[in-house]
């Protein structure tokens, strides 16, 4: 968000074995128990002063374990920049990560948030995650079945798991077997081709991102600020009544069926229909090319400016369409 913020203490460690002592230090420094684990911080809106200790696992490096069938297990440190490993594996000819090109943040953050874009979610690739269990004070491994990956969701996001785990390493599977994921609209036109490379898809994804999203080093944002709402059949019915009541035809409403037969409606469409696209409120703004993205419009926004804009949008969308948008961004 490019918003200045201070924390009382920051604890950083760069080796898996140093996690227990780093966490013990964090606990000593924070008698009130306010400890937050952060990766790149790119999906977080910090208040101006965080009253607690931040812990940053800065474990770098990765280990590629090739198998005979052309696939590979890659064990990646939680502190690795996500796009670095995406680039590295794509240039090495491995399929799997290329659609995730250009996403800011770390591998640890992606494993918690289940970062996703252009038809692929990070969780699709994850085999297991090595963690420190802060309650039982022991190292543990969570396998794919225990991680419960869903849309912007994982086991780590369950309320009972807040503060329980520190993600240390993530094992993913990629493969040299030809496997482009071309379900996202602008990628569909490549499906005729049978000699694409992961790097070609990566380049295309970066081109799409550049055309829609603000450049992270120029305009502060946290990417999508809200999650796309997923409606049950009932809620969809009520939503349709409100849409028709506004004189909008249902055929014109973009929507996507999820694997469990719920209906995902783009928050960007709802925000645009409420008139917020490209608008500003104080120092915060709604991105002109993608209204799901709230930005630090003039570089002077505080977390309060962003929160005010969030609240105004949430209440407008609720009033106009009966849907309560939920932030994807985490607020500290
Ligand atoms: N739309 C509008 N107006 C706009 C832009 C989009 O009405 O100005 C509607 C269109 O109907 C469009 C639909 O919204 O088809 C979806 O837009 P887009 O493809 O840009 O994706 P999104 O659903 O808004 C999600 C992710 C993005 C990811 C893209 C591409 C979430 C919360 N966001 O956005 O992830 O890059 O899909 O897969 O699911 C992020 O999480 O930070 C992020 C950027």
XYZ file of C-alpha atoms and ligand atoms in Angstrom:
376
model
C 0.000 0.000 0.000
C 3.069 2.242 0.321
C 1.791 3.498 3.660
C 4.345 4.183 6.398
C 3.806 2.114 9.490
C 5.834 1.260 12.566
C 5.919 -1.872 14.671
C 7.310 -2.124 18.184
C 9.666 -4.993 17.317
C 10.574 -7.030 14.265
C 12.059 -10.516 14.597
C 13.603 -12.035 11.488
C 15.222 -15.438 11.068
C 16.663 -17.159 8.011
C 17.000 -20.850 8.903
C 14.301 -23.398 9.728
C 16.151 -24.455 12.896
C 16.196 -20.883 14.202
C 12.388 -20.662 14.289
C 11.934 -21.946 17.888
C 14.349 -19.387 19.349
C 12.964 -16.592 17.142
C 9.428 -17.343 18.367
C 10.610 -17.518 21.989
C 12.188 -14.081 21.530
C 8.969 -12.727 19.978
C 6.938 -14.058 22.917
C 9.304 -12.382 25.388
C 9.070 -9.102 23.510
C 5.275 -9.194 23.424
C 3.822 -9.928 26.844
C 0.314 -9.131 25.509
C 0.727 -11.900 22.903
C 0.356 -9.622 19.876
C 2.536 -11.467 17.392
C 1.927 -11.483 13.652
C 3.821 -13.501 11.056
C 4.392 -11.690 7.779
C 5.785 -12.661 4.401
C 6.206 -9.794 1.933
C 3.408 -7.791 3.605
C 1.909 -7.081 0.178
C -1.594 -8.219 1.164
C -1.685 -6.416 4.497
C -3.026 -3.007 5.479
C -1.108 -1.938 8.572
C -2.375 0.676 10.981
C 0.069 3.561 11.449
C 1.499 1.894 14.562
C 1.312 -1.890 14.987
C 1.151 -2.589 18.724
C 3.038 -5.834 18.760
C 5.847 -7.927 17.332
C 6.163 -8.847 13.683
C 7.955 -12.059 12.804
C 9.352 -12.493 9.306
C 10.600 -15.927 8.243
C 13.320 -14.951 5.741
C 14.166 -18.527 4.732
C 15.540 -18.389 1.204
C 16.548 -20.923 -1.424
C 14.902 -23.921 -3.001
C 15.721 -27.497 -3.775
C 14.544 -29.173 -6.995
C 14.140 -32.966 -6.699
C 13.721 -34.375 -10.191
C 11.744 -37.535 -10.802
C 12.073 -39.877 -13.762
C 8.619 -39.063 -15.193
C 9.557 -35.424 -15.896
C 7.953 -34.045 -12.770
C 9.823 -32.479 -9.879
C 9.186 -31.764 -6.242
C 10.476 -28.319 -5.357
C 10.974 -27.457 -1.701
C 10.966 -23.684 -1.326
C 11.858 -21.486 1.657
C 8.899 -19.450 2.955
C 10.809 -16.185 2.461
C 11.480 -16.713 -1.261
C 9.936 -14.034 -3.469
C 7.080 -15.806 -5.275
C 7.802 -14.305 -8.673
C 11.491 -15.316 -8.500
C 10.615 -18.987 -8.205
C 7.842 -18.654 -10.812
C 10.386 -17.135 -13.227
C 13.063 -19.679 -12.396
C 10.816 -22.712 -12.896
C 9.241 -21.266 -16.048
C 12.662 -20.595 -17.595
C 13.717 -24.136 -16.620
C 10.813 -25.460 -18.716
C 8.580 -26.592 -15.848
C 4.800 -26.201 -16.189
C 2.647 -25.268 -13.194
C 3.627 -21.859 -11.875
C 3.611 -19.683 -15.025
C 0.047 -18.312 -14.608
C 1.092 -16.966 -11.199
C 3.686 -14.660 -12.793
C 3.950 -11.158 -11.404
C 2.163 -11.764 -8.096
C 3.954 -9.834 -5.351
C 4.804 -11.434 -1.990
C 6.538 -14.506 -0.660
C 6.008 -18.242 -1.063
C 4.986 -18.504 2.615
C 2.334 -15.815 2.105
C 1.059 -17.528 -1.044
C 0.706 -20.827 0.844
C -1.392 -19.173 3.551
C -3.553 -16.969 1.284
C -3.804 -19.429 -1.601
C -2.782 -16.708 -4.033
C -4.382 -17.259 -7.404
C -4.643 -15.720 -10.836
C -5.603 -16.534 -14.434
C -7.088 -19.939 -13.715
C -4.418 -21.292 -11.332
C -4.188 -21.201 -7.554
C -0.931 -21.726 -5.665
C -2.668 -24.398 -3.563
C -3.197 -26.494 -6.751
C 0.556 -27.163 -6.749
C 1.231 -27.597 -3.036
C 2.075 -31.081 -1.743
C 2.953 -30.237 1.851
C 3.974 -27.382 4.113
C 6.566 -27.551 6.866
C 5.522 -25.472 9.869
C 6.454 -24.608 13.419
C 3.497 -25.331 15.706
C 3.579 -22.453 18.221
C 1.142 -24.131 20.618
C 2.771 -27.567 20.817
C 6.240 -26.087 20.271
C 7.258 -28.574 17.608
C 7.962 -28.826 13.885
C 5.185 -30.383 11.867
C 4.293 -31.176 8.283
C 0.819 -30.464 6.915
C -0.028 -32.560 3.871
C -2.230 -31.408 1.033
C -5.392 -33.067 2.462
C -4.964 -31.123 5.710
C -4.454 -27.774 3.994
C -8.069 -27.434 2.753
C -7.245 -25.138 -0.129
C -10.174 -23.220 -1.597
C -10.749 -19.804 -3.148
C -8.381 -17.497 -1.209
C -8.622 -19.996 1.657
C -6.472 -22.527 3.506
C -6.414 -24.250 6.883
C -4.153 -21.428 8.088
C -7.095 -19.013 7.787
C -9.377 -20.910 10.183
C -9.953 -18.775 13.296
C -8.724 -21.609 15.536
C -5.401 -21.608 13.675
C -4.657 -17.871 14.014
C -1.211 -17.576 15.547
C -0.754 -21.354 15.639
C 1.600 -21.980 12.735
C 4.684 -20.406 11.222
C 5.108 -21.529 7.605
C 8.754 -22.446 7.001
C 8.988 -24.419 3.759
C 6.551 -25.305 1.014
C 6.853 -28.385 -1.208
C 5.196 -28.057 -4.616
C 5.003 -30.286 -7.676
C 5.722 -29.079 -11.205
C 6.279 -30.986 -14.400
C 7.989 -30.800 -17.787
C 4.934 -32.504 -19.278
C 3.151 -30.080 -21.659
C 0.292 -28.635 -19.598
C -0.683 -25.017 -20.306
C -3.673 -23.696 -18.307
C -5.613 -21.575 -20.774
C -9.104 -21.320 -19.235
C -8.877 -17.554 -18.474
C -10.575 -15.493 -21.228
C -7.622 -13.775 -22.958
C -5.544 -17.017 -22.807
C -8.193 -19.152 -24.567
C -7.008 -18.110 -28.022
C -3.746 -20.023 -27.444
C -5.519 -23.361 -27.003
C -5.130 -24.226 -30.715
C -1.367 -24.144 -30.321
C 0.576 -27.210 -29.149
C 4.074 -25.819 -28.876
C 3.783 -23.127 -26.225
C 6.434 -22.693 -23.544
C 5.925 -21.736 -19.886
C 7.895 -18.546 -20.585
C 5.508 -17.534 -23.389
C 2.571 -17.877 -20.995
C 4.511 -16.023 -18.301
C 5.167 -13.123 -20.705
C 1.501 -13.005 -21.718
C 0.359 -13.001 -18.072
C 2.740 -10.151 -17.248
C 1.373 -8.232 -20.238
C -2.234 -8.739 -19.009
C -1.299 -7.723 -15.448
C 0.507 -4.598 -16.695
C -2.585 -3.550 -18.638
C -4.932 -3.881 -15.650
C -3.051 -3.496 -12.395
C -1.099 -0.557 -11.002
C 2.688 -0.967 -10.954
C 3.585 -1.947 -7.398
C 6.629 0.321 -7.214
C 4.686 3.374 -8.436
C 1.173 3.247 -6.974
C 0.534 1.655 -3.591
C -2.044 -1.126 -3.599
C -2.532 -4.586 -2.171
C -3.762 -6.080 -5.445
C -7.420 -7.088 -5.191
C -8.754 -5.464 -2.052
C -11.924 -7.573 -1.881
C -12.645 -11.235 -2.569
C -15.121 -12.049 -5.304
C -18.389 -12.963 -3.531
C -19.530 -16.564 -3.912
C -23.330 -16.871 -3.742
C -25.495 -19.863 -2.927
C -28.373 -20.592 -5.369
C -30.759 -18.791 -2.950
C -28.579 -15.698 -2.588
C -28.132 -15.641 -6.376
C -31.942 -15.581 -6.738
C -32.261 -12.613 -4.377
C -29.384 -10.839 -6.107
C -31.078 -11.363 -9.500
C -34.282 -9.755 -8.167
C -32.322 -6.676 -7.111
C -30.538 -6.567 -10.482
C -33.822 -6.799 -12.409
C -35.302 -4.139 -10.100
C -32.566 -1.804 -11.341
C -33.444 -2.421 -14.979
C -30.225 -4.405 -15.587
C -30.620 -7.628 -17.593
C -29.332 -10.787 -15.893
C -27.603 -11.830 -19.153
C -25.323 -8.812 -18.788
C -24.142 -9.830 -15.298
C -20.793 -11.666 -15.478
C -20.851 -14.760 -13.270
C -19.030 -18.080 -12.987
C -20.151 -21.445 -11.636
C -17.825 -22.862 -8.958
C -17.118 -26.614 -8.635
C -19.685 -26.881 -5.798
C -22.403 -25.200 -7.911
C -22.239 -21.853 -6.169
C -22.037 -18.678 -8.244
C -19.086 -16.295 -8.207
C -19.900 -12.695 -9.133
C -16.987 -10.353 -9.904
C -16.671 -7.753 -7.151
C -15.132 -5.490 -9.830
C -18.480 -5.448 -11.668
C -20.453 -4.636 -8.499
C -18.061 -1.820 -7.570
C -18.144 -0.415 -11.089
C -21.973 -0.513 -11.158
C -22.005 1.449 -7.893
C -20.069 4.179 -9.703
C -16.768 3.815 -7.859
C -14.455 2.953 -10.782
C -11.667 5.576 -10.954
C -13.168 7.569 -8.042
C -11.289 8.999 -5.031
C -12.230 9.486 -1.420
C -9.690 11.575 0.458
C -6.239 10.227 -0.386
C -7.510 6.758 -1.334
C -8.817 5.756 -4.729
C -10.348 3.004 -6.855
C -8.078 1.942 -9.746
C -9.373 3.190 -13.114
C -8.654 -0.075 -14.981
C -9.679 -2.558 -12.283
C -12.058 -1.332 -9.583
C -11.299 -4.294 -7.311
C -8.048 -2.541 -6.500
C -7.958 0.231 -3.921
C -4.916 2.468 -4.192
C -2.937 4.999 -2.231
C -4.020 7.592 -4.787
C -1.556 10.402 -4.143
C 1.060 8.599 -2.045
C -0.237 10.342 1.101
C -2.964 7.909 2.157
C -3.091 6.568 5.701
C -4.659 3.273 6.684
C -7.708 5.320 7.844
C -8.142 6.752 4.320
C -8.153 3.235 2.858
C -10.543 1.974 5.552
C -12.931 4.862 4.872
C -13.007 3.999 1.181
C -13.451 0.290 1.983
C -16.430 1.065 4.236
C -18.054 3.381 1.686
C -17.792 0.732 -1.055
C -18.993 -2.109 1.169
C -22.051 -0.143 2.243
C -22.910 0.996 -1.314
C -22.638 -2.537 -2.741
C -24.716 -3.893 0.157
C -27.402 -1.264 -0.383
C -27.525 -1.581 -4.168
C -27.063 -5.345 -4.587
C -27.609 -6.914 -1.145
C -24.106 -8.440 -1.179
C -21.574 -7.842 1.575
C -18.070 -7.653 0.104
C -15.319 -9.169 2.246
C -11.780 -7.805 2.096
C -9.049 -10.117 0.882
C -6.573 -7.744 2.474
C -5.736 -8.433 6.105
C -5.798 -5.442 8.448
C -3.431 -5.179 11.425
N -14.859 -6.334 -14.412
C -15.672 -5.219 -14.485
N -15.084 -3.991 -14.573
C -13.732 -3.850 -14.597
C -12.899 -4.985 -14.514
C -13.501 -6.218 -14.416
O -16.886 -5.303 -14.492
O -13.271 -2.695 -14.688
C -15.504 -7.668 -14.346
C -15.525 -8.313 -15.720
O -16.728 -8.990 -15.878
C -14.412 -9.330 -15.638
C -14.490 -9.734 -14.197
O -14.792 -8.516 -13.483
O -14.644 -10.407 -16.495
C -13.232 -10.344 -13.645
O -12.150 -9.427 -13.787
P -10.644 -9.923 -13.809
O -10.502 -10.990 -14.791
O -9.773 -8.729 -13.922
O -10.428 -10.634 -12.419
P -10.989 -10.397 -10.954
O -12.002 -11.433 -10.649
O -11.406 -8.973 -10.745
C -9.318 -12.047 -9.850
C -8.289 -12.069 -8.760
C -7.031 -11.370 -9.213
C -6.483 -12.097 -10.429
C -7.561 -12.072 -11.522
C -7.178 -12.862 -12.745
C -9.625 -12.079 -6.731
C -10.015 -11.348 -5.489
N -8.828 -11.420 -7.571
O -9.678 -10.689 -10.082
O -6.076 -11.511 -8.163
O -5.310 -11.478 -10.909
O -8.783 -12.668 -11.004
O -7.281 -14.217 -12.464
O -10.028 -13.222 -6.917
C -5.206 -10.400 -6.243
O -5.735 -11.289 -5.572
O -4.550 -9.470 -5.708
C -5.413 -10.385 -7.684
C -5.001 -9.389 -8.466
